[in-house]
JSON list of C-alpha atoms in Angstrom, two decimals:
[
{"chain": "A", "resi": 1, "resn": "UNK", "atom": "CA", "xyz": [136.43, 96.58, 114.26]},
{"chain": "A", "resi": 2, "resn": "UNK", "atom": "CA", "xyz": [136.28, 96.86, 110.55]},
{"chain": "A", "resi": 3, "resn": "UNK", "atom": "CA", "xyz": [135.18, 100.36, 109.75]},
{"chain": "A", "resi": 4, "resn": "UNK", "atom": "CA", "xyz": [134.95, 99.90, 106.16]},
{"chain": "A", "resi": 5, "resn": "UNK", "atom": "CA", "xyz": [132.13, 96.89, 106.66]},
{"chain": "A", "resi": 6, "resn": "UNK", "atom": "CA", "xyz": [129.97, 99.19, 108.83]},
{"chain": "A", "resi": 7, "resn": "UNK", "atom": "CA", "xyz": [130.59, 102.55, 106.39]},
{"chain": "A", "resi": 8, "resn": "UNK", "atom": "CA", "xyz": [129.52, 99.80, 103.44]},
{"chain": "A", "resi": 9, "resn": "UNK", "atom": "CA", "xyz": [126.47, 98.61, 105.55]},
{"chain": "A", "resi": 10, "resn": "UNK", "atom": "CA", "xyz": [125.09, 102.22, 106.58]},
{"chain": "A", "resi": 11, "resn": "UNK", "atom": "CA", "xyz": [125.16, 103.11, 103.09]},
{"chain": "A", "resi": 12, "resn": "UNK", "atom": "CA", "xyz": [123.32, 100.27, 101.88]},
{"chain": "A", "resi": 13, "resn": "UNK", "atom": "CA", "xyz": [120.85, 101.14, 104.60]},
{"chain": "A", "resi": 14, "resn": "UNK", "atom": "CA", "xyz": [120.63, 104.56, 103.18]},
{"chain": "A", "resi": 15, "resn": "UNK", "atom": "CA", "xyz": [120.37, 103.44, 99.35]},
{"chain": "A", "resi": 16, "resn": "UNK", "atom": "CA", "xyz": [117.74, 101.14, 100.25]},
{"chain": "A", "resi": 17, "resn": "UNK", "atom": "CA", "xyz": [115.57, 103.77, 101.88]},
{"chain": "A", "resi": 18, "resn": "UNK", "atom": "CA", "xyz": [116.36, 105.74, 98.81]},
{"chain": "A", "resi": 19, "resn": "UNK", "atom": "CA", "xyz": [115.45, 103.07, 96.32]},
{"chain": "A", "resi": 20, "resn": "UNK", "atom": "CA", "xyz": [111.85, 102.82, 98.51]},
{"chain": "A", "resi": 21, "resn": "UNK", "atom": "CA", "xyz": [111.24, 106.47, 97.44]},
{"chain": "A", "resi": 22, "resn": "UNK", "atom": "CA", "xyz": [112.45, 106.34, 93.98]},
{"chain": "A", "resi": 23, "resn": "UNK", "atom": "CA", "xyz": [110.01, 103.46, 93.32]},
{"chain": "A", "resi": 24, "resn": "UNK", "atom": "CA", "xyz": [107.26, 105.19, 94.72]},
{"chain": "A", "resi": 25, "resn": "UNK", "atom": "CA", "xyz": [107.71, 108.15, 92.60]},
{"chain": "A", "resi": 26, "resn": "UNK", "atom": "CA", "xyz": [107.72, 106.18, 89.14]},
{"chain": "A", "resi": 27, "resn": "UNK", "atom": "CA", "xyz": [104.84, 104.52, 90.66]},
{"chain": "A", "resi": 28, "resn": "UNK", "atom": "CA", "xyz": [102.90, 107.75, 90.94]},
{"chain": "A", "resi": 29, "resn": "UNK", "atom": "CA", "xyz": [104.28, 109.60, 88.11]},
{"chain": "A", "resi": 30, "resn": "UNK", "atom": "CA", "xyz": [100.63, 109.76, 86.51]},
{"chain": "A", "resi": 31, "resn": "UNK", "atom": "CA", "xyz": [98.73, 110.52, 89.83]},
{"chain": "A", "resi": 32, "resn": "UNK", "atom": "CA", "xyz": [97.25, 113.82, 90.00]},
{"chain": "A", "resi": 33, "resn": "UNK", "atom": "CA", "xyz": [98.49, 116.28, 92.41]},
{"chain": "A", "resi": 34, "resn": "UNK", "atom": "CA", "xyz": [101.37, 113.80, 93.71]},
{"chain": "A", "resi": 35, "resn": "UNK", "atom": "CA", "xyz": [104.35, 115.36, 95.18]},
{"chain": "A", "resi": 36, "resn": "UNK", "atom": "CA", "xyz": [107.48, 113.52, 94.86]},
{"chain": "A", "resi": 37, "resn": "UNK", "atom": "CA", "xyz": [109.27, 112.12, 97.98]},
{"chain": "A", "resi": 38, "resn": "UNK", "atom": "CA", "xyz": [113.16, 113.05, 98.25]},
{"chain": "A", "resi": 39, "resn": "UNK", "atom": "CA", "xyz": [115.49, 111.98, 101.13]},
{"chain": "A", "resi": 40, "resn": "UNK", "atom": "CA", "xyz": [118.12, 114.15, 102.95]},
{"chain": "A", "resi": 41, "resn": "UNK", "atom": "CA", "xyz": [121.12, 112.29, 104.12]},
{"chain": "A", "resi": 42, "resn": "UNK", "atom": "CA", "xyz": [124.11, 113.33, 106.79]},
{"chain": "A", "resi": 43, "resn": "UNK", "atom": "CA", "xyz": [127.06, 112.16, 107.35]},
{"chain": "A", "resi": 44, "resn": "UNK", "atom": "CA", "xyz": [127.94, 110.72, 111.03]},
{"chain": "A", "resi": 45, "resn": "UNK", "atom": "CA", "xyz": [131.57, 111.06, 111.81]},
{"chain": "A", "resi": 46, "resn": "UNK", "atom": "CA", "xyz": [132.91, 108.15, 114.37]},
{"chain": "A", "resi": 47, "resn": "UNK", "atom": "CA", "xyz": [135.98, 108.84, 116.33]},
{"chain": "A", "resi": 48, "resn": "UNK", "atom": "CA", "xyz": [135.81, 105.20, 117.28]},
{"chain": "A", "resi": 49, "resn": "UNK", "atom": "CA", "xyz": [137.76, 103.90, 114.45]},
{"chain": "A", "resi": 50, "resn": "UNK", "atom": "CA", "xyz": [141.35, 105.15, 113.79]},
{"chain": "A", "resi": 51, "resn": "UNK", "atom": "CA", "xyz": [141.41, 106.89, 111.38]},
{"chain": "A", "resi": 52, "resn": "UNK", "atom": "CA", "xyz": [137.76, 108.43, 112.00]},
{"chain": "A", "resi": 53, "resn": "UNK", "atom": "CA", "xyz": [135.32, 106.99, 109.56]},
{"chain": "A", "resi": 54, "resn": "UNK", "atom": "CA", "xyz": [132.21, 108.72, 108.01]},
{"chain": "A", "resi": 55, "resn": "UNK", "atom": "CA", "xyz": [129.12, 106.86, 108.26]},
{"chain": "A", "resi": 56, "resn": "UNK", "atom": "CA", "xyz": [125.86, 107.60, 106.18]},
{"chain": "A", "resi": 57, "resn": "UNK", "atom": "CA", "xyz": [122.76, 108.52, 108.26]},
{"chain": "A", "resi": 58, "resn": "UNK", "atom": "CA", "xyz": [119.45, 106.55, 107.54]},
{"chain": "A", "resi": 59, "resn": "UNK", "atom": "CA", "xyz": [118.02, 109.95, 105.96]},
{"chain": "A", "resi": 60, "resn": "UNK", "atom": "CA", "xyz": [115.03, 111.96, 106.22]},
{"chain": "A", "resi": 61, "resn": "UNK", "atom": "CA", "xyz": [112.14, 112.28, 104.14]},
{"chain": "A", "resi": 62, "resn": "UNK", "atom": "CA", "xyz": [110.56, 115.61, 102.70]},
{"chain": "A", "resi": 63, "resn": "UNK", "atom": "CA", "xyz": [108.06, 116.55, 99.65]},
{"chain": "A", "resi": 64, "resn": "UNK", "atom": "CA", "xyz": [109.40, 118.37, 96.64]},
{"chain": "A", "resi": 65, "resn": "UNK", "atom": "CA", "xyz": [108.00, 121.70, 96.18]},
{"chain": "A", "resi": 66, "resn": "UNK", "atom": "CA", "xyz": [108.31, 121.30, 92.65]},
{"chain": "A", "resi": 67, "resn": "UNK", "atom": "CA", "xyz": [104.92, 122.35, 90.90]},
{"chain": "A", "resi": 68, "resn": "UNK", "atom": "CA", "xyz": [103.43, 119.99, 88.51]},
{"chain": "A", "resi": 69, "resn": "UNK", "atom": "CA", "xyz": [102.05, 121.03, 85.12]},
{"chain": "A", "resi": 70, "resn": "UNK", "atom": "CA", "xyz": [98.35, 121.91, 84.63]},
{"chain": "A", "resi": 71, "resn": "UNK", "atom": "CA", "xyz": [96.29, 119.59, 82.32]},
{"chain": "A", "resi": 72, "resn": "UNK", "atom": "CA", "xyz": [92.90, 120.96, 81.10]},
{"chain": "A", "resi": 73, "resn": "UNK", "atom": "CA", "xyz": [89.79, 119.02, 81.67]},
{"chain": "A", "resi": 74, "resn": "UNK", "atom": "CA", "xyz": [87.20, 121.45, 80.97]},
{"chain": "A", "resi": 75, "resn": "UNK", "atom": "CA", "xyz": [85.15, 120.06, 83.92]},
{"chain": "A", "resi": 76, "resn": "UNK", "atom": "CA", "xyz": [83.90, 122.87, 86.33]},
{"chain": "A", "resi": 77, "resn": "UNK", "atom": "CA", "xyz": [84.27, 120.75, 89.27]},
{"chain": "A", "resi": 78, "resn": "UNK", "atom": "CA", "xyz": [88.16, 120.16, 88.51]},
{"chain": "A", "resi": 79, "resn": "UNK", "atom": "CA", "xyz": [90.29, 123.03, 90.14]},
{"chain": "A", "resi": 80, "resn": "UNK", "atom": "CA", "xyz": [94.30, 122.91, 90.16]},
{"chain": "A", "resi": 81, "resn": "UNK", "atom": "CA", "xyz": [96.04, 124.44, 92.84]},
{"chain": "A", "resi": 82, "resn": "UNK", "atom": "CA", "xyz": [98.22, 127.30, 91.90]},
{"chain": "A", "resi": 83, "resn": "UNK", "atom": "CA", "xyz": [101.08, 128.26, 94.20]},
{"chain": "A", "resi": 84, "resn": "UNK", "atom": "CA", "xyz": [101.95, 126.39, 97.61]},
{"chain": "A", "resi": 85, "resn": "UNK", "atom": "CA", "xyz": [98.54, 125.84, 98.99]},
{"chain": "A", "resi": 86, "resn": "UNK", "atom": "CA", "xyz": [96.80, 122.57, 99.56]},
{"chain": "A", "resi": 87, "resn": "UNK", "atom": "CA", "xyz": [93.05, 121.85, 99.80]},
{"chain": "A", "resi": 88, "resn": "UNK", "atom": "CA", "xyz": [91.88, 119.97, 102.96]},
{"chain": "A", "resi": 89, "resn": "UNK", "atom": "CA", "xyz": [89.64, 116.88, 102.91]},
{"chain": "A", "resi": 90, "resn": "UNK", "atom": "CA", "xyz": [87.90, 115.13, 105.51]},
{"chain": "A", "resi": 91, "resn": "UNK", "atom": "CA", "xyz": [88.78, 111.23, 105.99]},
{"chain": "A", "resi": 92, "resn": "UNK", "atom": "CA", "xyz": [88.43, 108.58, 108.57]},
{"chain": "A", "resi": 93, "resn": "UNK", "atom": "CA", "xyz": [91.73, 109.22, 109.83]},
{"chain": "A", "resi": 94, "resn": "UNK", "atom": "CA", "xyz": [91.46, 113.09, 110.23]},
{"chain": "A", "resi": 95, "resn": "UNK", "atom": "CA", "xyz": [92.19, 115.81, 108.11]},
{"chain": "A", "resi": 96, "resn": "UNK", "atom": "CA", "xyz": [94.45, 115.16, 105.00]},
{"chain": "A", "resi": 97, "resn": "UNK", "atom": "CA", "xyz": [95.58, 117.81, 102.54]},
{"chain": "A", "resi": 98, "resn": "UNK", "atom": "CA", "xyz": [95.71, 117.14, 98.99]},
{"chain": "A", "resi": 99, "resn": "UNK", "atom": "CA", "xyz": [96.57, 118.94, 95.31]},
{"chain": "A", "resi": 100, "resn": "UNK", "atom": "CA", "xyz": [94.26, 116.89, 93.34]},
{"chain": "A", "resi": 101, "resn": "UNK", "atom": "CA", "xyz": [91.25, 118.91, 92.73]},
{"chain": "A", "resi": 102, "resn": "UNK", "atom": "CA", "xyz": [88.86, 116.35, 91.03]},
{"chain": "A", "resi": 103, "resn": "UNK", "atom": "CA", "xyz": [85.77, 116.81, 92.64]},
{"chain": "A", "resi": 104, "resn": "UNK", "atom": "CA", "xyz": [82.07, 115.68, 92.26]},
{"chain": "A", "resi": 105, "resn": "UNK", "atom": "CA", "xyz": [78.78, 116.83, 93.74]},
{"chain": "A", "resi": 106, "resn": "UNK", "atom": "CA", "xyz": [76.32, 114.58, 95.50]},
{"chain": "A", "resi": 107, "resn": "UNK", "atom": "CA", "xyz": [72.63, 115.02, 94.92]},
{"chain": "A", "resi": 108, "resn": "UNK", "atom": "CA", "xyz": [72.69, 115.92, 98.82]},
{"chain": "A", "resi": 109, "resn": "UNK", "atom": "CA", "xyz": [74.66, 118.84, 97.70]},
{"chain": "A", "resi": 110, "resn": "UNK", "atom": "CA", "xyz": [78.06, 117.71, 99.51]},
{"chain": "A", "resi": 111, "resn": "UNK", "atom": "CA", "xyz": [80.96, 118.58, 97.34]},
{"chain": "A", "resi": 112, "resn": "UNK", "atom": "CA", "xyz": [83.47, 115.47, 97.85]},
{"chain": "A", "resi": 113, "resn": "UNK", "atom": "CA", "xyz": [86.63, 113.94, 96.24]},
{"chain": "A", "resi": 114, "resn": "UNK", "atom": "CA", "xyz": [86.07, 111.59, 93.60]},
{"chain": "A", "resi": 115, "resn": "UNK", "atom": "CA", "xyz": [87.29, 108.79, 96.56]},
{"chain": "A", "resi": 116, "resn": "UNK", "atom": "CA", "xyz": [84.17, 110.18, 98.58]},
{"chain": "A", "resi": 117, "resn": "UNK", "atom": "CA", "xyz": [86.06, 112.47, 100.93]},
{"chain": "A", "resi": 118, "resn": "UNK", "atom": "CA", "xyz": [84.21, 115.84, 101.97]},
{"chain": "A", "resi": 119, "resn": "UNK", "atom": "CA", "xyz": [85.93, 118.92, 100.71]},
{"chain": "A", "resi": 120, "resn": "UNK", "atom": "CA", "xyz": [86.36, 121.42, 103.71]},
{"chain": "A", "resi": 121, "resn": "UNK", "atom": "CA", "xyz": [86.10, 125.64, 103.63]},
{"chain": "A", "resi": 122, "resn": "UNK", "atom": "CA", "xyz": [88.75, 127.43, 105.56]},
{"chain": "A", "resi": 123, "resn": "UNK", "atom": "CA", "xyz": [86.83, 126.99, 108.74]},
{"chain": "A", "resi": 124, "resn": "UNK", "atom": "CA", "xyz": [87.00, 122.97, 108.31]},
{"chain": "A", "resi": 125, "resn": "UNK", "atom": "CA", "xyz": [83.52, 122.23, 107.79]},
{"chain": "A", "resi": 126, "resn": "UNK", "atom": "CA", "xyz": [82.18, 120.24, 104.58]},
{"chain": "A", "resi": 127, "resn": "UNK", "atom": "CA", "xyz": [80.97, 122.23, 101.83]},
{"chain": "A", "resi": 128, "resn": "UNK", "atom": "CA", "xyz": [77.26, 122.01, 100.60]},
{"chain": "A", "resi": 129, "resn": "UNK", "atom": "CA", "xyz": [76.08, 123.45, 97.38]},
{"chain": "A", "resi": 130, "resn": "UNK", "atom": "CA", "xyz": [72.75, 123.26, 95.56]},
{"chain": "A", "resi": 131, "resn": "UNK", "atom": "CA", "xyz": [72.57, 120.17, 93.23]},
{"chain": "A", "resi": 132, "resn": "UNK", "atom": "CA", "xyz": [69.97, 121.79, 91.50]},
{"chain": "A", "resi": 133, "resn": "UNK", "atom": "CA", "xyz": [71.15, 125.12, 90.82]},
{"chain": "A", "resi": 134, "resn": "UNK", "atom": "CA", "xyz": [73.34, 124.31, 87.86]},
{"chain": "A", "resi": 135, "resn": "UNK", "atom": "CA", "xyz": [77.14, 124.41, 87.26]},
{"chain": "A", "resi": 136, "resn": "UNK", "atom": "CA", "xyz": [79.38, 126.06, 89.88]},
{"chain": "A", "resi": 137, "resn": "UNK", "atom": "CA", "xyz": [81.76, 128.62, 89.16]},
{"chain": "A", "resi": 138, "resn": "UNK", "atom": "CA", "xyz": [85.00, 128.64, 91.27]},
{"chain": "A", "resi": 139, "resn": "UNK", "atom": "CA", "xyz": [87.11, 131.76, 91.75]},
{"chain": "A", "resi": 140, "resn": "UNK", "atom": "CA", "xyz": [90.59, 132.00, 92.18]},
{"chain": "A", "resi": 141, "resn": "UNK", "atom": "CA", "xyz": [90.38, 132.66, 96.04]},
{"chain": "A", "resi": 142, "resn": "UNK", "atom": "CA", "xyz": [88.25, 129.46, 96.19]},
{"chain": "A", "resi": 143, "resn": "UNK", "atom": "CA", "xyz": [84.88, 130.99, 96.40]},
{"chain": "A", "resi": 144, "resn": "UNK", "atom": "CA", "xyz": [81.97, 129.01, 94.86]},
{"chain": "A", "resi": 145, "resn": "UNK", "atom": "CA", "xyz": [79.11, 130.85, 93.10]},
{"chain": "A", "resi": 146, "resn": "UNK", "atom": "CA", "xyz": [75.87, 129.07, 91.93]},
{"chain": "A", "resi": 147, "resn": "UNK", "atom": "CA", "xyz": [73.21, 130.94, 90.20]},
{"chain": "A", "resi": 148, "resn": "UNK", "atom": "CA", "xyz": [74.76, 134.28, 91.21]},
{"chain": "A", "resi": 149, "resn": "UNK", "atom": "CA", "xyz": [74.76, 133.31, 94.87]},
{"chain": "A", "resi": 150, "resn": "UNK", "atom": "CA", "xyz": [78.11, 132.70, 96.70]},
{"chain": "A", "resi": 151, "resn": "UNK", "atom": "CA", "xyz": [77.36, 129.55, 98.72]},
{"chain": "A", "resi": 152, "resn": "UNK", "atom": "CA", "xyz": [80.61, 128.57, 100.04]},
{"chain": "A", "resi": 153, "resn": "UNK", "atom": "CA", "xyz": [84.61, 128.50, 99.62]},
{"chain": "A", "resi": 154, "resn": "UNK", "atom": "CA", "xyz": [87.20, 125.83, 98.88]},
{"chain": "A", "resi": 155, "resn": "UNK", "atom": "CA", "xyz": [89.54, 126.45, 101.93]},
{"chain": "A", "resi": 156, "resn": "UNK", "atom": "CA", "xyz": [93.43, 126.79, 100.86]},
{"chain": "A", "resi": 157, "resn": "UNK", "atom": "CA", "xyz": [96.25, 125.97, 103.48]},
{"chain": "A", "resi": 158, "resn": "UNK", "atom": "CA", "xyz": [99.75, 125.96, 103.81]},
{"chain": "A", "resi": 159, "resn": "UNK", "atom": "CA", "xyz": [101.57, 123.12, 105.47]},
{"chain": "A", "resi": 160, "resn": "UNK", "atom": "CA", "xyz": [104.80, 122.79, 106.80]},
{"chain": "A", "resi": 161, "resn": "UNK", "atom": "CA", "xyz": [107.05, 120.52, 104.27]},
{"chain": "A", "resi": 162, "resn": "UNK", "atom": "CA", "xyz": [110.18, 120.40, 106.51]},
{"chain": "A", "resi": 163, "resn": "UNK", "atom": "CA", "xyz": [108.34, 118.64, 109.32]},
{"chain": "A", "resi": 164, "resn": "UNK", "atom": "CA", "xyz": [106.94, 115.00, 109.72]},
{"chain": "A", "resi": 165, "resn": "UNK", "atom": "CA", "xyz": [104.14, 113.66, 107.46]},
{"chain": "A", "resi": 166, "resn": "UNK", "atom": "CA", "xyz": [102.58, 110.59, 106.39]},
{"chain": "A", "resi": 167, "resn": "UNK", "atom": "CA", "xyz": [100.73, 109.82, 103.16]},
{"chain": "A", "resi": 168, "resn": "UNK", "atom": "CA", "xyz": [97.33, 109.13, 102.98]},
{"chain": "A", "resi": 169, "resn": "UNK", "atom": "CA", "xyz": [95.96, 107.28, 99.72]},
{"chain": "A", "resi": 170, "resn": "UNK", "atom": "CA", "xyz": [97.55, 108.33, 96.64]},
{"chain": "A", "resi": 171, "resn": "UNK", "atom": "CA", "xyz": [98.59, 112.06, 96.79]},
{"chain": "A", "resi": 172, "resn": "UNK", "atom": "CA", "xyz": [97.21, 113.32, 100.15]},
{"chain": "A", "resi": 173, "resn": "UNK", "atom": "CA", "xyz": [99.43, 114.00, 103.04]},
{"chain": "A", "resi": 174, "resn": "UNK", "atom": "CA", "xyz": [98.69, 114.46, 107.06]},
{"chain": "A", "resi": 175, "resn": "UNK", "atom": "CA", "xyz": [101.37, 116.86, 108.35]},
{"chain": "A", "resi": 176, "resn": "UNK", "atom": "CA", "xyz": [102.31, 116.60, 111.82]},
{"chain": "A", "resi": 177, "resn": "UNK", "atom": "CA", "xyz": [102.37, 120.14, 112.50]},
{"chain": "A", "resi": 178, "resn": "UNK", "atom": "CA", "xyz": [99.07, 122.57, 111.94]},
{"chain": "A", "resi": 179, "resn": "UNK", "atom": "CA", "xyz": [98.08, 123.89, 108.65]},
{"chain": "A", "resi": 180, "resn": "UNK", "atom": "CA", "xyz": [97.43, 127.59, 108.27]},
{"chain": "A", "resi": 181, "resn": "UNK", "atom": "CA", "xyz": [94.95, 129.12, 105.99]},
{"chain": "A", "resi": 182, "resn": "UNK", "atom": "CA", "xyz": [96.21, 130.93, 102.59]},
{"chain": "A", "resi": 183, "resn": "UNK", "atom": "CA", "xyz": [95.55, 134.75, 103.00]},
{"chain": "A", "resi": 184, "resn": "UNK", "atom": "CA", "xyz": [97.85, 135.86, 100.12]},
{"chain": "A", "resi": 185, "resn": "UNK", "atom": "CA", "xyz": [95.92, 135.03, 96.43]},
{"chain": "A", "resi": 186, "resn": "UNK", "atom": "CA", "xyz": [98.25, 137.27, 94.52]},
{"chain": "A", "resi": 187, "resn": "UNK", "atom": "CA", "xyz": [100.53, 134.02, 94.01]},
{"chain": "A", "resi": 188, "resn": "UNK", "atom": "CA", "xyz": [98.17, 131.16, 95.38]},
{"chain": "A", "resi": 189, "resn": "UNK", "atom": "CA", "xyz": [94.89, 130.13, 94.56]},
{"chain": "A", "resi": 190, "resn": "UNK", "atom": "CA", "xyz": [92.57, 127.74, 92.14]},
{"chain": "A", "resi": 191, "resn": "UNK", "atom": "CA", "xyz": [92.08, 127.24, 88.49]},
{"chain": "A", "resi": 192, "resn": "UNK", "atom": "CA", "xyz": [88.84, 125.85, 87.63]},
{"chain": "A", "resi": 193, "resn": "UNK", "atom": "CA", "xyz": [88.72, 123.51, 84.69]},
{"chain": "A", "resi": 194, "resn": "UNK", "atom": "CA", "xyz": [92.33, 122.36, 85.39]},
{"chain": "A", "resi": 195, "resn": "UNK", "atom": "CA", "xyz": [94.12, 119.60, 87.34]},
{"chain": "A", "resi": 196, "resn": "UNK", "atom": "CA", "xyz": [97.73, 119.63, 88.28]},
{"chain": "A", "resi": 197, "resn": "UNK", "atom": "CA", "xyz": [100.01, 116.59, 87.29]},
{"chain": "A", "resi": 198, "resn": "UNK", "atom": "CA", "xyz": [102.35, 114.86, 89.21]},
{"chain": "A", "resi": 199, "resn": "UNK", "atom": "CA", "xyz": [105.47, 116.77, 89.79]},
{"chain": "A", "resi": 200, "resn": "UNK", "atom": "CA", "xyz": [107.36, 113.51, 89.16]},
{"chain": "A", "resi": 201, "resn": "UNK", "atom": "CA", "xyz": [110.12, 113.65, 86.47]},
{"chain": "A", "resi": 202, "resn": "UNK", "atom": "CA", "xyz": [109.88, 110.19, 85.48]},
{"chain": "A", "resi": 203, "resn": "UNK", "atom": "CA", "xyz": [113.03, 110.19, 83.03]},
{"chain": "A", "resi": 204, "resn": "UNK", "atom": "CA", "xyz": [115.22, 111.39, 86.03]},
{"chain": "A", "resi": 205, "resn": "UNK", "atom": "CA", "xyz": [113.80, 108.93, 88.20]},
{"chain": "A", "resi": 206, "resn": "UNK", "atom": "CA", "xyz": [114.49, 106.20, 86.01]},
{"chain": "A", "resi": 207, "resn": "UNK", "atom": "CA", "xyz": [118.22, 107.51, 85.91]},
{"chain": "A", "resi": 208, "resn": "UNK", "atom": "CA", "xyz": [118.40, 107.79, 89.82]},
{"chain": "A", "resi": 209, "resn": "UNK", "atom": "CA", "xyz": [117.01, 104.28, 90.00]},
{"chain": "A", "resi": 210, "resn": "UNK", "atom": "CA", "xyz": [119.79, 102.90, 87.82]},
{"chain": "A", "resi": 211, "resn": "UNK", "atom": "CA", "xyz": [122.52, 105.04, 89.62]},
{"chain": "A", "resi": 212, "resn": "UNK", "atom": "CA", "xyz": [121.05, 103.92, 93.03]},
{"chain": "A", "resi": 213, "resn": "UNK", "atom": "CA", "xyz": [120.89, 100.21, 92.18]},
{"chain": "A", "resi": 214, "resn": "UNK", "atom": "CA", "xyz": [124.52, 100.22, 90.53]},
{"chain": "A", "resi": 215, "resn": "UNK", "atom": "CA", "xyz": [125.89, 101.89, 93.94]},
{"chain": "A", "resi": 216, "resn": "UNK", "atom": "CA", "xyz": [123.97, 99.55, 96.12]},
{"chain": "A", "resi": 217, "resn": "UNK", "atom": "CA", "xyz": [125.69, 96.47, 94.05]},
{"chain": "A", "resi": 218, "resn": "UNK", "atom": "CA", "xyz": [128.98, 98.25, 94.44]},
{"chain": "A", "resi": 219, "resn": "UNK", "atom": "CA", "xyz": [128.43, 98.22, 98.28]},
{"chain": "A", "resi": 220, "resn": "UNK", "atom": "CA", "xyz": [127.43, 94.95, 98.30]},
{"chain": "A", "resi": 221, "resn": "UNK", "atom": "CA", "xyz": [130.44, 93.57, 97.04]},
{"chain": "A", "resi": 222, "resn": "UNK", "atom": "CA", "xyz": [132.50, 95.93, 99.26]},
{"chain": "A", "resi": 223, "resn": "UNK", "atom": "CA", "xyz": [130.79, 94.60, 102.14]},
{"chain": "A", "resi": 224, "resn": "UNK", "atom": "CA", "xyz": [131.34, 90.76, 100.75]},
{"chain": "A", "resi": 225, "resn": "UNK", "atom": "CA", "xyz": [135.06, 91.65, 100.33]},
{"chain": "A", "resi": 226, "resn": "UNK", "atom": "CA", "xyz": [135.46, 92.96, 103.92]},
{"chain": "A", "resi": 227, "resn": "UNK", "atom": "CA", "xyz": [133.48, 89.99, 105.49]},
{"chain": "A", "resi": 228, "resn": "UNK", "atom": "CA", "xyz": [135.91, 87.70, 103.64]},
{"chain": "A", "resi": 229, "resn": "UNK", "atom": "CA", "xyz": [139.02, 89.76, 104.68]},
{"chain": "A", "resi": 230, "resn": "UNK", "atom": "CA", "xyz": [137.70, 89.14, 108.19]},
{"chain": "A", "resi": 231, "resn": "UNK", "atom": "CA", "xyz": [137.51, 85.29, 107.70]},
{"chain": "A", "resi": 232, "resn": "UNK", "atom": "CA", "xyz": [140.66, 84.96, 106.38]},
{"chain": "A", "resi": 233, "resn": "UNK", "atom": "CA", "xyz": [142.39, 86.84, 109.21]},
{"chain": "A", "resi": 234, "resn": "UNK", "atom": "CA", "xyz": [140.68, 84.59, 111.62]},
{"chain": "A", "resi": 235, "resn": "UNK", "atom": "CA", "xyz": [141.55, 81.25, 109.95]},
{"chain": "A", "resi": 236, "resn": "UNK", "atom": "CA", "xyz": [145.26, 83.00, 109.90]},
{"chain": "A", "resi": 237, "resn": "UNK", "atom": "CA", "xyz": [145.36, 83.52, 113.54]},
{"chain": "A", "resi": 238, "resn": "UNK", "atom": "CA", "xyz": [143.30, 80.58, 114.49]},
{"chain": "A", "resi": 239, "resn": "UNK", "atom": "CA", "xyz": [146.07, 78.46, 112.67]},
{"chain": "A", "resi": 240, "resn": "UNK", "atom": "CA", "xyz": [148.91, 79.59, 114.87]}
]
C-alpha cells in the first residue's frame, strides 16, 4: 500500500468538491437572496498503514449564515428578509424557502414570486390580495394591508441550516427537516421596498478559487510522482 497515493487522491476528491461550490458561489454573486455554500472537511486517520495516515473526507456542504447587503428598489412588492428567517413558496417540487423577496401581484389577486410561485402565509396557504385595492403595505411581521384592511401576512420561517438540503432554482432551498415559524420579530422581519443581495464575497471566492486550484495541481503532481515510484519499483523487482 502507498499511503501517499491514497492521501493525495482523497485530497483531490475533497478539493474537487470545494471547486464546485466556489464556482457555484461566484456564478451567483449577483443573485438576489443567494446564500453561499461552504464545505466542512474532516480528517480520517487510518491505522492500516505504518505510520498511520490521515485522509480527507469528501466534505459536508452547508449554507453560510452571513447576511447579504440590502439594496433599495422602491417597489412596494419587494421585501428584504431581516434576520435569519426565510419566506415560503409553493413549487411543483414542494415547499421551498427563499430570501428573494421580489414579488408580483396577479389580476386574480394571487401574490407570487417573479418566477410564478405562490408566496405562502405562516399556515402554508397561498396569499390572496385585492388587485384593485391599490399598493400593499407590508409590515415588519409580514402583515399585508391594502386600503386600511389587513388581507394576509407573509410567512417567515426558520430552517435548520445544519441539516441536509437541496437547492431549488437560484436562491431557494428545500431542507430535509421541517421549518418552524418565526415568532420573534424584534430581530427578524421584512423590510418593504428593499431586496437582499447575495452574501457571496466575489473577491474572496476568487482568491479561494486560485488557492484551491494550485493545491489541486500540487496533489496531482504528487499522485504522478507516487505512481512513477511504484512503476519503477515494479520494474526493478521484476528484473530480478
